[in-house]
Coordinates of N, CA and C in Angstrom, one line a residue:
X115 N -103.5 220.7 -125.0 CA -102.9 220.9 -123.7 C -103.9 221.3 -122.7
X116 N -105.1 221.9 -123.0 CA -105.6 222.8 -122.3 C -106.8 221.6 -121.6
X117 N -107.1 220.2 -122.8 CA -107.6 219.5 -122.6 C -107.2 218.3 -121.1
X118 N -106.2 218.1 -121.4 CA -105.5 217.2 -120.9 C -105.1 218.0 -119.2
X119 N -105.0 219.3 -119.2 CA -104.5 219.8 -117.7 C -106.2 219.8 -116.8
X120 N -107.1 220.2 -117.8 CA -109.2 219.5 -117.0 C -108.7 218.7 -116.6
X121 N -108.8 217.2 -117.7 CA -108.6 216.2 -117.1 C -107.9 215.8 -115.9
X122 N -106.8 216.6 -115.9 CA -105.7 215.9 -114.7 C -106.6 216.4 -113.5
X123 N -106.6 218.2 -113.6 CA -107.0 218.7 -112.5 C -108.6 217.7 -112.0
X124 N -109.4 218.0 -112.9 CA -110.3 217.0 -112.3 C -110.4 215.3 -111.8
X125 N -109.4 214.5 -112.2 CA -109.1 213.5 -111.8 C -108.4 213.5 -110.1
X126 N -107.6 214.6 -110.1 CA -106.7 214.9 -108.8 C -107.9 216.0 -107.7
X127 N -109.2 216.5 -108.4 CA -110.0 216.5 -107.1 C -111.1 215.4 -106.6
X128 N -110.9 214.5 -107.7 CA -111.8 213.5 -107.5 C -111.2 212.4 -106.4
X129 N -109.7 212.3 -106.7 CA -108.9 211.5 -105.6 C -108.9 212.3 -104.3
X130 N -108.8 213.3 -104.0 CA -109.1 214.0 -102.8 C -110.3 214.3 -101.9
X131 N -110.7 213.9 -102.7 CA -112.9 213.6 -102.4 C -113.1 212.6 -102.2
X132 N -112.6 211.6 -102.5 CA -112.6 210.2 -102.6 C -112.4 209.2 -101.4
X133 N -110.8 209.5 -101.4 CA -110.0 208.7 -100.3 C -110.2 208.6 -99.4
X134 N -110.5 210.5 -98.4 CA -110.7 210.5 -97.2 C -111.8 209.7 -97.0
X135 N -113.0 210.0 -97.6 CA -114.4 209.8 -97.2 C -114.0 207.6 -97.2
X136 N -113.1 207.2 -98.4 CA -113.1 205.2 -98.2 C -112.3 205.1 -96.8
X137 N -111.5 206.1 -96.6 CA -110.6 205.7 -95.1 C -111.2 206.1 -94.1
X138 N -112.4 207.2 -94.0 CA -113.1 207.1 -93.2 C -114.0 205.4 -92.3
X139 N -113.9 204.9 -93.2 CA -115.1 203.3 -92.6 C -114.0 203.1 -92.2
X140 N -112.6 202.7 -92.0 CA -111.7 201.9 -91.0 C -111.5 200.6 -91.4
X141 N -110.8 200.0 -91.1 CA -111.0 198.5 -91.1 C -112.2 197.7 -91.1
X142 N -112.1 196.7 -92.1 CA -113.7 195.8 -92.4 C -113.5 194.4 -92.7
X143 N -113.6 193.4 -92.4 CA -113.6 192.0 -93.2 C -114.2 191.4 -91.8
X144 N -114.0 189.7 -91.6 CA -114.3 188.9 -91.2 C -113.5 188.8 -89.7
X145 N -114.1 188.8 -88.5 CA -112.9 188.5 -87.5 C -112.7 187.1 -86.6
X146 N -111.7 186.6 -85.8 CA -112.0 185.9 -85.1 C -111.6 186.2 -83.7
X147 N -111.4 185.5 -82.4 CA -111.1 186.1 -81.4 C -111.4 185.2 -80.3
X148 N -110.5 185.6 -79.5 CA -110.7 184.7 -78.2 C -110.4 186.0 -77.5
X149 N -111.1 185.7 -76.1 CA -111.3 186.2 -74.6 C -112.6 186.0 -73.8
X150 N -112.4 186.7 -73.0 CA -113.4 186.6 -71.4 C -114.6 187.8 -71.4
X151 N -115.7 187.1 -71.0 CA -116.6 188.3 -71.3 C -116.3 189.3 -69.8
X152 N -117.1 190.3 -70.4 CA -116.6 191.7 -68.9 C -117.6 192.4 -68.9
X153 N -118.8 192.1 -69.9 CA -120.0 193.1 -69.3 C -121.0 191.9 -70.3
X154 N -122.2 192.2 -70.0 CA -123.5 191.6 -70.9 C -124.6 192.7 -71.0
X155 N -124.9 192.8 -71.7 CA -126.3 194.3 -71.7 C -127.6 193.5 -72.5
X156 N -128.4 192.6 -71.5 CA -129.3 191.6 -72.4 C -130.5 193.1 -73.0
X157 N -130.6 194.2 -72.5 CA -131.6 194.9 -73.3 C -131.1 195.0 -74.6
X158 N -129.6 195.5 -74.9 CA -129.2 195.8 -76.1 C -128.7 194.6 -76.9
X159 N -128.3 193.5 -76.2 CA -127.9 192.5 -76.7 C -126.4 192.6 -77.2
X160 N -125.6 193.7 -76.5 CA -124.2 193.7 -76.8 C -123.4 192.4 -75.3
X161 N -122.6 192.0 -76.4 CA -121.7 191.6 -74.7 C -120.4 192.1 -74.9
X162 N -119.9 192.4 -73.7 CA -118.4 193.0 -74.3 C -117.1 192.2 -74.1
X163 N -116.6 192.0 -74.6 CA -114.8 191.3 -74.4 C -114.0 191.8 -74.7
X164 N -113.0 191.1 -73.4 CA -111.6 191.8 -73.5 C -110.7 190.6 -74.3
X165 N -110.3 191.3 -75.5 CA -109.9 190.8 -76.4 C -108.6 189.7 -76.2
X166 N -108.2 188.7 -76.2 CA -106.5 188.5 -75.5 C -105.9 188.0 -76.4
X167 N -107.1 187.2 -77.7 CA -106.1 186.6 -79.1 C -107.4 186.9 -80.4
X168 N -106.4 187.3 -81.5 CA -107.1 187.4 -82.7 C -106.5 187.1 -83.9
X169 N -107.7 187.0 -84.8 CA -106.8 187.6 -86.3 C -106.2 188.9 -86.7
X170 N -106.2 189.3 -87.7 CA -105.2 190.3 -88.0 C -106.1 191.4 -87.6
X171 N -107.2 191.9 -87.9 CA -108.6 192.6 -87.4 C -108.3 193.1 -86.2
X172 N -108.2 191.9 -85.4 CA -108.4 192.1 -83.7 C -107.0 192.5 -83.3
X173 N -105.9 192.2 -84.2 CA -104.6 192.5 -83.4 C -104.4 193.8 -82.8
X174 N -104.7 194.6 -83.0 CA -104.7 196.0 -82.9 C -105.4 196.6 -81.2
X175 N -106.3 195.6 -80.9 CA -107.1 195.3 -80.1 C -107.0 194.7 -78.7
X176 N -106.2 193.7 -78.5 CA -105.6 192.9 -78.1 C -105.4 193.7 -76.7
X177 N -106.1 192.8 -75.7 CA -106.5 193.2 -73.9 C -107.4 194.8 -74.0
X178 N -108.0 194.9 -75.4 CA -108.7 195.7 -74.6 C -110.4 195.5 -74.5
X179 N -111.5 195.8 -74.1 CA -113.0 195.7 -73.9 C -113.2 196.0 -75.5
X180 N -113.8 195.1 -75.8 CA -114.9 195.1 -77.5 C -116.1 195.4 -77.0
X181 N -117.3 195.9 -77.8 CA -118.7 195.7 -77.4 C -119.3 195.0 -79.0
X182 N -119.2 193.6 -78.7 CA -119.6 192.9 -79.9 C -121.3 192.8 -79.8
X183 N -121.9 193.3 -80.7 CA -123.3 193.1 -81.3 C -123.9 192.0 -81.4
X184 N -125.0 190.9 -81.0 CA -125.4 190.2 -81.1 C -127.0 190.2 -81.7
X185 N -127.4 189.5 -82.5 CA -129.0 189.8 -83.3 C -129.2 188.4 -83.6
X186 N -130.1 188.5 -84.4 CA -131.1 187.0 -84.4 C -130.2 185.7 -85.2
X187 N -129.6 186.4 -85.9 CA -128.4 185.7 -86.6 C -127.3 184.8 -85.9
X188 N -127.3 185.6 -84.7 CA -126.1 184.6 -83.9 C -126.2 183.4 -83.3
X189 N -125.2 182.5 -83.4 CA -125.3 181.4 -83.3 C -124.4 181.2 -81.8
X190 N -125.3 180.4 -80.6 CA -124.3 180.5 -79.2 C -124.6 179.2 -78.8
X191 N -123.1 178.7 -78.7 CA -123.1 177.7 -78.2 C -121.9 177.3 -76.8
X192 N -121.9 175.9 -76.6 CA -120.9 175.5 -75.4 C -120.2 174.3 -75.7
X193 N -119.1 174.2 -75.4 CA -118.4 173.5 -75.7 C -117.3 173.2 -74.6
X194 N -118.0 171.7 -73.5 CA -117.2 171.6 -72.3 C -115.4 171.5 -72.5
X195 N -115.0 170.4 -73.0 CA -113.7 170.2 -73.5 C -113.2 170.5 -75.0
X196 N -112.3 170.0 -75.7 CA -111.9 170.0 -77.0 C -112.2 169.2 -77.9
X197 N -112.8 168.0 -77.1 CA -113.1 166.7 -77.7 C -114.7 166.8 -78.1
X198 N -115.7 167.1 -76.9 CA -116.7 167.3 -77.0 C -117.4 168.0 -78.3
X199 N -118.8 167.7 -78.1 CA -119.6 168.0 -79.2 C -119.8 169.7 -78.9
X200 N -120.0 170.5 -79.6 CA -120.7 172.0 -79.4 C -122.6 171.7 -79.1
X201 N -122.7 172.3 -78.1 CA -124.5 172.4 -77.9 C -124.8 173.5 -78.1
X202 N -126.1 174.0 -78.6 CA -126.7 175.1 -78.5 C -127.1 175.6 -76.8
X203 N -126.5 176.8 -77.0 CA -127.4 177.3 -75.2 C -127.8 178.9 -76.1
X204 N -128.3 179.6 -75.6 CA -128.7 181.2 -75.6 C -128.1 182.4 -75.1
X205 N -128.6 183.6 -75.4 CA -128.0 184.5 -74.9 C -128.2 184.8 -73.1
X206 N -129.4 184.4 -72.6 CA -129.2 184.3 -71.5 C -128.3 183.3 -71.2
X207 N -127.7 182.1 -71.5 CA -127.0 181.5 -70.5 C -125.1 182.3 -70.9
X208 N -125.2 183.1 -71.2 CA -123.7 183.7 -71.3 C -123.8 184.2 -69.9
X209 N -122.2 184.0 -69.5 CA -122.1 185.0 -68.1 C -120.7 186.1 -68.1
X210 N -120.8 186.6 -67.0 CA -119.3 187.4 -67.1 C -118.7 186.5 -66.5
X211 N -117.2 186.8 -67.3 CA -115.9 186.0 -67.0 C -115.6 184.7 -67.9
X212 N -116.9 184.4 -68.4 CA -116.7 183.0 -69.2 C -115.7 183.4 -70.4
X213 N -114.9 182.3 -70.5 CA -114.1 182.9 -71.9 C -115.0 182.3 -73.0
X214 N -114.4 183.0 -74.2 CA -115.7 182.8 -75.1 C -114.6 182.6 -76.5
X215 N -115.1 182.3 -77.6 CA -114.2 182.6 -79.0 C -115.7 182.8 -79.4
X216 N -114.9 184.2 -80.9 CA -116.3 184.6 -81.5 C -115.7 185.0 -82.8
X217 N -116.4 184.4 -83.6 CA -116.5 184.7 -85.3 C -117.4 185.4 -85.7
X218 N -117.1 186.8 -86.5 CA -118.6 187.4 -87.0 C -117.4 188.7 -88.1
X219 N -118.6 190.0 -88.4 CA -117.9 191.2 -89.2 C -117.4 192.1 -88.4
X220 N -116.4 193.0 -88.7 CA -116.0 193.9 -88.1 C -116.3 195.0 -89.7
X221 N -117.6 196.1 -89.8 CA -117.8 196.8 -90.4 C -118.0 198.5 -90.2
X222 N -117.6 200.0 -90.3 CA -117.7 200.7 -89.7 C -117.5 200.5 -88.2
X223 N -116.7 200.2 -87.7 CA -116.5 200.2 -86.6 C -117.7 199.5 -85.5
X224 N -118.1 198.7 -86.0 CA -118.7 197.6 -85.7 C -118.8 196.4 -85.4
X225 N -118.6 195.9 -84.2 CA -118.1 194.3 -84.5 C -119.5 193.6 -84.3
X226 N -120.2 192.8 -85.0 CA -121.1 191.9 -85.1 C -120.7 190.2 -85.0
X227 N -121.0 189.3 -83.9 CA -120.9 188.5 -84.4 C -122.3 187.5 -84.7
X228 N -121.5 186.8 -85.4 CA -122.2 185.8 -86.1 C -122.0 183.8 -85.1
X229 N -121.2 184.2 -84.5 CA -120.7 182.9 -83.5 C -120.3 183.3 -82.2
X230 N -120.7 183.0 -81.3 CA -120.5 183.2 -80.0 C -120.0 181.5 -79.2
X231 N -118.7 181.0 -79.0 CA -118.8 179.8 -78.3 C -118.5 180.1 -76.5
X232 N -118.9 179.4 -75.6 CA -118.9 179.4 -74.5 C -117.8 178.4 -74.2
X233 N -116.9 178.5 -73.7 CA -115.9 177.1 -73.5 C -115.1 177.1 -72.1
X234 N -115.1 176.1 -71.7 CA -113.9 176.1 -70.3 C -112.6 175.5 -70.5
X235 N -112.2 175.0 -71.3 CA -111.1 175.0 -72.2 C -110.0 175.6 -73.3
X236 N -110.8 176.6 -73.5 CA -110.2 177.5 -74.5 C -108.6 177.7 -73.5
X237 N -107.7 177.4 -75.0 CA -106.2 177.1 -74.5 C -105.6 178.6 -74.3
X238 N -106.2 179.9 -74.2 CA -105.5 180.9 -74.0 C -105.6 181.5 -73.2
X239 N -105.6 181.2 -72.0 CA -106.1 181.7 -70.4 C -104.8 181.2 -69.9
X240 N -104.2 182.5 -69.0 CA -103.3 182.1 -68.0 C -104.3 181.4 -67.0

């Protein structure tokens, strides 16, 4: 008996040690997203968007400023219509107000992406 109540009690401080510290990171997986840029910071390489459609990630989010991370990994491109081919452009040719869609991680409270598209047709603009 004497064995079995260790066990429990130690199992039941290990789940209280545990949990807080996995729910501390927040939400993590893959995101997607559409909106309009509203700031660019080329020293840091963040740009920020206000969010207006997402995956389940971004829902939570939805009209407000992101400051999404950009590094050597990102891929930025433009894409005039829907029909059109995607071209490579850079992080200097992003501007404010352009609407943009972006695929990348959302980790510790961090959004990174990995895709940056530039478009003047993106169908979710009043």
């Amino acid at each position: 008996m004497k064995k079995i109540l260790t066990v429990l009690l130690t199992f039941f401080l290990l789940i209280i040690t545990v949990v807080p510290v996995m729910a501390a990171r927040g939400p993590r997986g893959p995101f997607a997203l559409v909106g309009r840029i509203s700031a660019i910071d080329p020293a840091t390489g963040v740009v920020t968007v206000n969010a207006l459609r997402g995956n389940k990630l971004v829902q939570p989010y939805l009209s407000q400023d992101l400051a999404i991370i950009t590094n050597a990994r990102t891929r930025f491109l433009y894409k005039a219509n829907q029909t059109s081919v995607a071209t490579l452009i850079t992080f200097a040719d992003l501007k404010v107000g352009d609407p943009v869609s972006i695929n990348g991680t959302l980790a510790n409270g961090v959004w990174t992406a990995s895709r940056i598209t530039v478009g003047a047709s993106l169908t979710c603009f009043p």
